[in-house]
PDB file of C-alpha atoms in Angstrom:
ATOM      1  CA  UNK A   9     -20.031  -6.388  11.943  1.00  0.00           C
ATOM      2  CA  UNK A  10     -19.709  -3.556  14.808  1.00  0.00           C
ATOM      3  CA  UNK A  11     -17.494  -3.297  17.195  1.00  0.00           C
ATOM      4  CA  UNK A  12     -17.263  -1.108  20.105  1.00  0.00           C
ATOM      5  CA  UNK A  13     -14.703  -0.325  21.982  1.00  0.00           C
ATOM      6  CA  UNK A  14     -14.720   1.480  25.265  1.00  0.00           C
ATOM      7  CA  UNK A  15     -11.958   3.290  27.855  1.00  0.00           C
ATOM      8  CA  UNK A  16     -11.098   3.232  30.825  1.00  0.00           C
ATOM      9  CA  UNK A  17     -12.175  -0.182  31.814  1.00  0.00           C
ATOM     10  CA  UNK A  18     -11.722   1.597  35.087  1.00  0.00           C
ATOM     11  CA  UNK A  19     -11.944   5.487  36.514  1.00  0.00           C
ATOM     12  CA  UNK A  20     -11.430   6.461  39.786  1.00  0.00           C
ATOM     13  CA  UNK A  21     -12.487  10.693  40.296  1.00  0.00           C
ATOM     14  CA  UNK A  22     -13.211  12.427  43.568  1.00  0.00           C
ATOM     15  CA  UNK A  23     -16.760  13.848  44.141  1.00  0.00           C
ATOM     16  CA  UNK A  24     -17.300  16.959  42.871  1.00  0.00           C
ATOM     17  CA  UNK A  25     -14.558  16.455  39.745  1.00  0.00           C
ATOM     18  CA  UNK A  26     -15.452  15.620  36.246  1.00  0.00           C
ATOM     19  CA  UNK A  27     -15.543  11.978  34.606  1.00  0.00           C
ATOM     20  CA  UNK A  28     -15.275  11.400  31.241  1.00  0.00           C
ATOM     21  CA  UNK A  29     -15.770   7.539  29.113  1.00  0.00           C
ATOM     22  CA  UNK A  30     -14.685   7.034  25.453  1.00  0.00           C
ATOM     23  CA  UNK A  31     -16.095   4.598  22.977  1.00  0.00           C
ATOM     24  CA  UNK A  32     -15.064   4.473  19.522  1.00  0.00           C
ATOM     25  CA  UNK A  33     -17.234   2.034  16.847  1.00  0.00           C
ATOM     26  CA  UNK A  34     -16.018   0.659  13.582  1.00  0.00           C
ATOM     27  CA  UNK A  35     -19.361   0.496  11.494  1.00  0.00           C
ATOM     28  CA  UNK A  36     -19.963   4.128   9.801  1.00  0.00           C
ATOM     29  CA  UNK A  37     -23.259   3.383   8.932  1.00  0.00           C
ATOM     30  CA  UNK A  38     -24.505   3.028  13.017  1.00  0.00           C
ATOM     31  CA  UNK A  39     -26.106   6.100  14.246  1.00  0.00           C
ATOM     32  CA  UNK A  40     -27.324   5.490  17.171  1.00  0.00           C
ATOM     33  CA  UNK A  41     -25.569   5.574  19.983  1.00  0.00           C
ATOM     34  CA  UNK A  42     -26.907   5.238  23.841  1.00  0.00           C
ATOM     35  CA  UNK A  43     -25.332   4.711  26.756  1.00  0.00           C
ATOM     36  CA  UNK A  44     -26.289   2.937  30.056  1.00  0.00           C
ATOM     37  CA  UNK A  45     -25.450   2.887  33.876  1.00  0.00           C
ATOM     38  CA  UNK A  46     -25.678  -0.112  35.793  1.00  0.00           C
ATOM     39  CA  UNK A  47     -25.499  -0.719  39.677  1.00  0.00           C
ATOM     40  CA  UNK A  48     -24.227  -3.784  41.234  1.00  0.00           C
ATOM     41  CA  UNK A  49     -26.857  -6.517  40.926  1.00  0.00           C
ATOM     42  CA  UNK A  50     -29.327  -4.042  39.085  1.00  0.00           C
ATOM     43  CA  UNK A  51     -30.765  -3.942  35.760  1.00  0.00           C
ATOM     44  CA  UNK A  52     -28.613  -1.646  33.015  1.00  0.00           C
ATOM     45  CA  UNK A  53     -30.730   1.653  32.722  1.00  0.00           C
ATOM     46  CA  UNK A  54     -30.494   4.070  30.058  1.00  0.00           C
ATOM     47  CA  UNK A  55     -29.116   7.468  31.035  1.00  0.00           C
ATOM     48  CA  UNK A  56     -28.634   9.556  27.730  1.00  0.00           C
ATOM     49  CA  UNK A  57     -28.631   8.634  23.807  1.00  0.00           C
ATOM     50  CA  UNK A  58     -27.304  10.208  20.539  1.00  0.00           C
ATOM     51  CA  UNK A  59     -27.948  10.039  17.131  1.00  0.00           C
ATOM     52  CA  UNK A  60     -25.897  11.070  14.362  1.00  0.00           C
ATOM     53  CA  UNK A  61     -27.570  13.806  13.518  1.00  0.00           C
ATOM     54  CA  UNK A  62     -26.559  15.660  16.467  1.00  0.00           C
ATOM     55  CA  UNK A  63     -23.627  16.516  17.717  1.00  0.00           C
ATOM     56  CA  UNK A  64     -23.991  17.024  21.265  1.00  0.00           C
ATOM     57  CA  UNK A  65     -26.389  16.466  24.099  1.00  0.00           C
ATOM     58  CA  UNK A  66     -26.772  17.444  27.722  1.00  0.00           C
ATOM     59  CA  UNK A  67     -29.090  16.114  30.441  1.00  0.00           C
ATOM     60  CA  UNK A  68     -28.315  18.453  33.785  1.00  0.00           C
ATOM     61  CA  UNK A  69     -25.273  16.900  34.663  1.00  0.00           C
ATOM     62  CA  UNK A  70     -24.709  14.209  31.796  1.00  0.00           C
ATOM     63  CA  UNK A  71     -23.567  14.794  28.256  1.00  0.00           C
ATOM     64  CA  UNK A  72     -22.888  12.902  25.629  1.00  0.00           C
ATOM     65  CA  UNK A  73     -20.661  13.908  22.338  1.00  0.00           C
ATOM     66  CA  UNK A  74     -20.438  12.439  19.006  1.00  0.00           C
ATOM     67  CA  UNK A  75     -17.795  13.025  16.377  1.00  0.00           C
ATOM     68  CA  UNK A  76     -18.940  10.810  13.068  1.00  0.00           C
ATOM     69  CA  UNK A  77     -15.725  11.916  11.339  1.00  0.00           C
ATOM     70  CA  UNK A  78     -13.727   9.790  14.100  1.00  0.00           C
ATOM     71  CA  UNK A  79     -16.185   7.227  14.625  1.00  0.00           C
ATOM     72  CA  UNK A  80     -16.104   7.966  18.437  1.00  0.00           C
ATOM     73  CA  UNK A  81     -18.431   9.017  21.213  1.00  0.00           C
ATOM     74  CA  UNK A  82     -17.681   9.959  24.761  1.00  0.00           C
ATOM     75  CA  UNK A  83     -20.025  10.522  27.787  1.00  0.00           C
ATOM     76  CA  UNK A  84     -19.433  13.471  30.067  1.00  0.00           C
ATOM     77  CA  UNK A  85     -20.320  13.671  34.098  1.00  0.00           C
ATOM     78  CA  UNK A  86     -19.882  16.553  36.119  1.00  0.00           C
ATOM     79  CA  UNK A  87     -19.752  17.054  39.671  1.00  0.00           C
ATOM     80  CA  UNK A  88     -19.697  13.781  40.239  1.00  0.00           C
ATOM     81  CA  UNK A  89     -21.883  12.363  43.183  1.00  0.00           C
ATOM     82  CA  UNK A  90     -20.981   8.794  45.261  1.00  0.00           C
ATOM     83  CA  UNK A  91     -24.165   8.096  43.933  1.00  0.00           C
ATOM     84  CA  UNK A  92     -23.114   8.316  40.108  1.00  0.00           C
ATOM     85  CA  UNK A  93     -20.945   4.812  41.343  1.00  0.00           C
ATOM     86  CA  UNK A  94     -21.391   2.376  39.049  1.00  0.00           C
ATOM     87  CA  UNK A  95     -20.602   0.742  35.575  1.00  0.00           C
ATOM     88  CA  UNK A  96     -21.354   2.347  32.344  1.00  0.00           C
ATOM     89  CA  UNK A  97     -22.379   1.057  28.619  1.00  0.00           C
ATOM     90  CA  UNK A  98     -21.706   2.550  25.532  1.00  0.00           C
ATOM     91  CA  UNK A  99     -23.581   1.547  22.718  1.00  0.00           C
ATOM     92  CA  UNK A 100     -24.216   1.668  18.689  1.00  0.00           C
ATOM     93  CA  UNK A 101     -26.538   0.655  16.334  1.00  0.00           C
ATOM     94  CA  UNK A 102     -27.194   0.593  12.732  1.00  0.00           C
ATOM     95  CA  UNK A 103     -30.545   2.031  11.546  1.00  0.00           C
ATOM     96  CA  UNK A 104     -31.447  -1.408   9.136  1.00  0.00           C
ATOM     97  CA  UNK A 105     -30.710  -3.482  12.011  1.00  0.00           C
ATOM     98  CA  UNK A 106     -33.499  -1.542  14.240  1.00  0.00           C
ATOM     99  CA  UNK A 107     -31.956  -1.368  18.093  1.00  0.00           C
ATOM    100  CA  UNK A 108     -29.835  -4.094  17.986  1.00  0.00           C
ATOM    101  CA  UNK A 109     -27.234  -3.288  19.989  1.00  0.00           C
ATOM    102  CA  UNK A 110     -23.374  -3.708  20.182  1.00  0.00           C
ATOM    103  CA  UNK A 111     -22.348  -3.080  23.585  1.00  0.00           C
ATOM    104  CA  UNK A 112     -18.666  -1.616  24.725  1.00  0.00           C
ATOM    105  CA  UNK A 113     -16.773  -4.201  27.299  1.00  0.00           C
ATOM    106  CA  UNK A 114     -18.003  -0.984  30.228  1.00  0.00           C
ATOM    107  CA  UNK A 115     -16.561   1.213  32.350  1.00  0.00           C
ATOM    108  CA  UNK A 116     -16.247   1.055  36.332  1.00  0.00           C
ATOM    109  CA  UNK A 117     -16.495   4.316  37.503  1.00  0.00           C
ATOM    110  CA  UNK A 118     -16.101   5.210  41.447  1.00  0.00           C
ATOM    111  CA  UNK A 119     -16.564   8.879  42.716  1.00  0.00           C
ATOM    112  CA  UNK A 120     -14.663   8.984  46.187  1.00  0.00           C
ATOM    113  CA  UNK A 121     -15.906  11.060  48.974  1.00  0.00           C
TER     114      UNK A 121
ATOM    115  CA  UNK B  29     -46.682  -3.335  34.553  1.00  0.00           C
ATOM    116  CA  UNK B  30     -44.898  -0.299  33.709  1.00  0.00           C
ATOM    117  CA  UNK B  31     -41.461  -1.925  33.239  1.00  0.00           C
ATOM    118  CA  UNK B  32     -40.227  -5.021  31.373  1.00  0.00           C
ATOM    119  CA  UNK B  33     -40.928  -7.959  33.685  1.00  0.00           C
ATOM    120  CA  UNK B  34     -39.008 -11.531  33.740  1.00  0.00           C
ATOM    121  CA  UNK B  35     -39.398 -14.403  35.475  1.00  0.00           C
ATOM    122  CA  UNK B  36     -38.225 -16.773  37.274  1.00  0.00           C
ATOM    123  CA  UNK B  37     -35.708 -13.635  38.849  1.00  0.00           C
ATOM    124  CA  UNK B  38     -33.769 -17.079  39.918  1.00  0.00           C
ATOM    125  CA  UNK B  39     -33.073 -20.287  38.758  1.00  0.00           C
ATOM    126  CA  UNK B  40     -30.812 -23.114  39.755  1.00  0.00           C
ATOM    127  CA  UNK B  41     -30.737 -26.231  37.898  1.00  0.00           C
ATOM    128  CA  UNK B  42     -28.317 -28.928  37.258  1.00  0.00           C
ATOM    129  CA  UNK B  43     -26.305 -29.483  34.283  1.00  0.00           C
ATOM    130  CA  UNK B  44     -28.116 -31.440  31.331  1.00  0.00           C
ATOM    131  CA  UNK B  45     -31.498 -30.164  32.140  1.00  0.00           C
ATOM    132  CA  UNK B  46     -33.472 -27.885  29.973  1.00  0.00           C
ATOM    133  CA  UNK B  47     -34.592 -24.260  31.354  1.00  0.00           C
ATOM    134  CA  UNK B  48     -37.263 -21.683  30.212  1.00  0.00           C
ATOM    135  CA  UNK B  49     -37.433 -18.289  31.105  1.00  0.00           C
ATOM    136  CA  UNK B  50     -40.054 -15.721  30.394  1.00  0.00           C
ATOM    137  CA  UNK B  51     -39.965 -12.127  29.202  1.00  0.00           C
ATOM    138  CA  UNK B  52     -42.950 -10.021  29.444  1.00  0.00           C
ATOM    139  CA  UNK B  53     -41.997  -6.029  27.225  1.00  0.00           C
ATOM    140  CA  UNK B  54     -43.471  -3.435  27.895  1.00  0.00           C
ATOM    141  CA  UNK B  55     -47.055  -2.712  26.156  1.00  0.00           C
ATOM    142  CA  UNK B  56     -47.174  -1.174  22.794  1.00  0.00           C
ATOM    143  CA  UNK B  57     -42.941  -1.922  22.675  1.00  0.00           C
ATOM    144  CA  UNK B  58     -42.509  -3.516  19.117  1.00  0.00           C
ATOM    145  CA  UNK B  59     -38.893  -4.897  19.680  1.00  0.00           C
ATOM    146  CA  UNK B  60     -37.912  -7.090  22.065  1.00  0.00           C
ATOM    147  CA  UNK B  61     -34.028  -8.185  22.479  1.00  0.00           C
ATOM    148  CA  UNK B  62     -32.402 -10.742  24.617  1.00  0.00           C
ATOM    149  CA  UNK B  63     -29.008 -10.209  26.174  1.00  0.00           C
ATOM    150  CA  UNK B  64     -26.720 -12.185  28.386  1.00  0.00           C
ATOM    151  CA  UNK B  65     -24.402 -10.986  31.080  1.00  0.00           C
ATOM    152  CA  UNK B  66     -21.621 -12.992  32.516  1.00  0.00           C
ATOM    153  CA  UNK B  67     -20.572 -12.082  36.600  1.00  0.00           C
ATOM    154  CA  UNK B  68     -18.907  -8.913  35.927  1.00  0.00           C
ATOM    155  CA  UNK B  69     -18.965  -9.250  31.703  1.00  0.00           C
ATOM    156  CA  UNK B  70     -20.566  -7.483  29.304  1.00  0.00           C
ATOM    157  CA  UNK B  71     -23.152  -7.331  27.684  1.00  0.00           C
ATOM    158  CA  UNK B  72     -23.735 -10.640  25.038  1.00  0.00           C
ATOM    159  CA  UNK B  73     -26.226 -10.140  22.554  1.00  0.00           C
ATOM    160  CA  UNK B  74     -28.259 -13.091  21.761  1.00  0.00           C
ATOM    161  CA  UNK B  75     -31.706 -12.503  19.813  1.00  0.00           C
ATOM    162  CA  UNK B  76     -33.755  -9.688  18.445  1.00  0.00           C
ATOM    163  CA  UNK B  77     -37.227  -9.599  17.353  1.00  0.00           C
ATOM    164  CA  UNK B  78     -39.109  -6.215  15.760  1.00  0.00           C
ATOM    165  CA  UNK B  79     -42.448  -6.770  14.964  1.00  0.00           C
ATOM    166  CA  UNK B  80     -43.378  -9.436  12.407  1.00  0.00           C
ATOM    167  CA  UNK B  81     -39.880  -9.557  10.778  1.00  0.00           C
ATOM    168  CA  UNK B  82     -38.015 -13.076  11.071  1.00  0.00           C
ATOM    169  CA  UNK B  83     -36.028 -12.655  14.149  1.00  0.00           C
ATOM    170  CA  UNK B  84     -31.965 -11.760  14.410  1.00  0.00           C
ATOM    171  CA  UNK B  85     -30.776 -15.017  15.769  1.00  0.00           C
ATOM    172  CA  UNK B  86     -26.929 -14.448  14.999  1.00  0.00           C
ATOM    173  CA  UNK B  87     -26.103 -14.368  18.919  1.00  0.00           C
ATOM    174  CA  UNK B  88     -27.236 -17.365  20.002  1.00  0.00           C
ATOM    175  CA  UNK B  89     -24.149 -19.342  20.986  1.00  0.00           C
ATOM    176  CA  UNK B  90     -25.205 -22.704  20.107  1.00  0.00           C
ATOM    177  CA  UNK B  91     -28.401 -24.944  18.795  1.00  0.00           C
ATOM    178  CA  UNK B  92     -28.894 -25.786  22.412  1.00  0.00           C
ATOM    179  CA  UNK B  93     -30.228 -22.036  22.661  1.00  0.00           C
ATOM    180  CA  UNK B  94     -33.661 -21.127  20.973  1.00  0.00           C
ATOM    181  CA  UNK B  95     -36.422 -18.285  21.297  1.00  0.00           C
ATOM    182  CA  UNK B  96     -39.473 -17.497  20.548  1.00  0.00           C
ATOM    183  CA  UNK B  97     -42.266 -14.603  20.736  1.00  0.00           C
ATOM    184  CA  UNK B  98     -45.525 -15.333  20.757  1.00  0.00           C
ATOM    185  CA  UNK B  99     -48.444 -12.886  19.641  1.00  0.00           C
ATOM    186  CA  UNK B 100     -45.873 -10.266  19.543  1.00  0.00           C
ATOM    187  CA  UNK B 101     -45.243  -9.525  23.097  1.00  0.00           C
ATOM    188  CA  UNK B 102     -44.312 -12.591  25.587  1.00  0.00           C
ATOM    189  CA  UNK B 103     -41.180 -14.498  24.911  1.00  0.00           C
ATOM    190  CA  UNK B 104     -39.622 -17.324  25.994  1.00  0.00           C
ATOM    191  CA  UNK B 105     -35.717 -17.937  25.936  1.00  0.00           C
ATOM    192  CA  UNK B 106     -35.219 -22.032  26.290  1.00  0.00           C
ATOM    193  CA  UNK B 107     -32.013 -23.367  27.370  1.00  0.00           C
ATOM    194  CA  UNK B 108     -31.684 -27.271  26.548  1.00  0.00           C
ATOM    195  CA  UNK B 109     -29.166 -29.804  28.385  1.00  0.00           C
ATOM    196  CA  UNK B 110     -27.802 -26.634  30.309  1.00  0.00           C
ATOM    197  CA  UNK B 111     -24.030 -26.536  30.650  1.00  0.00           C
ATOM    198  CA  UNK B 112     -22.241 -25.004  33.264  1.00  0.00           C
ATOM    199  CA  UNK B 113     -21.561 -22.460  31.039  1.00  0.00           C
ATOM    200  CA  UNK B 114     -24.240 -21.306  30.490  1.00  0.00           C
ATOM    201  CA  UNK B 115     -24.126 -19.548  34.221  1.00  0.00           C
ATOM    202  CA  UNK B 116     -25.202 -16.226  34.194  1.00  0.00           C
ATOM    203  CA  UNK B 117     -27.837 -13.324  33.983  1.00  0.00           C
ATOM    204  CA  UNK B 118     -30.068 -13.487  30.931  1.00  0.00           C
ATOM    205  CA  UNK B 119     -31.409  -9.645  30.350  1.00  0.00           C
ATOM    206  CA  UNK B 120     -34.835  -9.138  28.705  1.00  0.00           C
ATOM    207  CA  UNK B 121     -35.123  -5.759  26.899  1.00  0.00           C
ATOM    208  CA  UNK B 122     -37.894  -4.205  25.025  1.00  0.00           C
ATOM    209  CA  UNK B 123     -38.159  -0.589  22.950  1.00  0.00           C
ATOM    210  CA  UNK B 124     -40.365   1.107  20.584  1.00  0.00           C
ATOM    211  CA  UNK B 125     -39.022   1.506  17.383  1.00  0.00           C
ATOM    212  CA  UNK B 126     -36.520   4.286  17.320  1.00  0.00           C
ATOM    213  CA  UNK B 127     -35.863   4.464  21.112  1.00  0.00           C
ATOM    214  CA  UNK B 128     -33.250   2.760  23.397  1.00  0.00           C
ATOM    215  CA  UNK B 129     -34.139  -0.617  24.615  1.00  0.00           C
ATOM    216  CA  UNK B 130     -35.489  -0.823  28.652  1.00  0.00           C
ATOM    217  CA  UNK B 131     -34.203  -3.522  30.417  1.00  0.00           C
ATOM    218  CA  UNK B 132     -35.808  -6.346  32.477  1.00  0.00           C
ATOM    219  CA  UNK B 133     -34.715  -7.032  36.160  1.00  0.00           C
ATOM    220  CA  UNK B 134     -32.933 -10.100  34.323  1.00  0.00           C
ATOM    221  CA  UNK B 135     -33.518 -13.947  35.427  1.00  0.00           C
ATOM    222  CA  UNK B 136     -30.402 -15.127  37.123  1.00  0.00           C
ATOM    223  CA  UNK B 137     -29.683 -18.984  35.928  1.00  0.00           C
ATOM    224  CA  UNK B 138     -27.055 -20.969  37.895  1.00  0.00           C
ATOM    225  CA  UNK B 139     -26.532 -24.493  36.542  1.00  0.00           C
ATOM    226  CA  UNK B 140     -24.851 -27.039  38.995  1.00  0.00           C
TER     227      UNK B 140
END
């Protein structure tokens, strides 16, 4: 089945620098692939997805990238904000198995002031 | 609502007792998914159900675990003869088909 794997478990950036997450899946066939930001004792909301169609995607400050070749997506922050504090999900899917998803262990990012 | 609503938000029981929480998707969603999240884990998958389709049931960790969906919306996760293991924060999503699932506030079980 899919795995996802995900790095930096950890990433420390001051405020106003960039942050960027890498998650690389083993199943070729997934192609979808969202991502998610939780806060401490909050619900995991969905920031930005991707499917494999495309290669690239930008939300004001978020994007996300795909490479298919290299099995491996990454999520992109700039100008990080205190506020963008918190842990972040990769994800993948394959398109028979509808949205089930395989999640990535997560990231904890903190943006220092 | 507008959101994915789940209830009870807490639940304490103690070990060997059977628990059932609820999970109401959003309206119109045709999947509904539920995950499990140990204190500072990941995210476990556990069951998936898209429309009329026989359910994915190849997370559930044990026969002690079983779901259900009724009418195609409401669901109900049942826990029997809880373990202490079983402590954690079960996550209700739902999603239309094609879209990212939205997650439930989650129902926090603690079993003492």
């Amino acid at each position: 089945g899919e795995n996802v794997e995900q790095h930096p478990s950890t990433l420390s950036v001051q405020e106003g620098d960039s942050a960027v997450i890498k998650c690389t899946y083993s199943d070729s066939a997934s192609n979808y692939f969202p991502w998610y930001k939780q806060e401490l004792g909050k619900r995991p909301q969905l920031i930005i997805d991707i499917r494999s169609n495309v290669g690239e995607k930008k939300d004001q400050r978020i994007a996300v990238t795909l490479n298919k070749t290299a099995k491996h997506f990454s999520l992109h922050i700039t100008e990080t904000q205190p506020e963008d504090s918190a842990v972040y999900f990769c994800a993948a899917s394959r398109p028979e198995y509808g949205n089930k998803l395989v999640f990535g262990a997560g990231t904890i990012l903190r943006v220092k002031s | 609502g507008a959101g994915v609503s789940q209830s009870p938000s807490n639940k304490v029981t103690e070990k060997g007792k059977d628990v059932e929480l609820r999970c109401d998707p959003i309206s119109g969603h045709t999947a509904l998914y539920w995950y499990r999240q140990s204190l500072g884990q990941g995210l476990e998958f556990l069951i998936y159900f898209q429309g009329n389709s026989a359910p994915d049931k190849s997370g559930l960790p044990s026969d002690r675990f079983s779901a259900e969906r009724t009418g195609g919306s409401v669901s109900t996760l049942t826990i029997q003869r809880t373990q202490q293991e079983d402590s954690a924060v079960y996550l209700c999503a739902s999603s239309l088909a094609g879209t990212g699932p939205l997650f439930g506030e989650g129902s926090w079980l603690t079993v003492v």
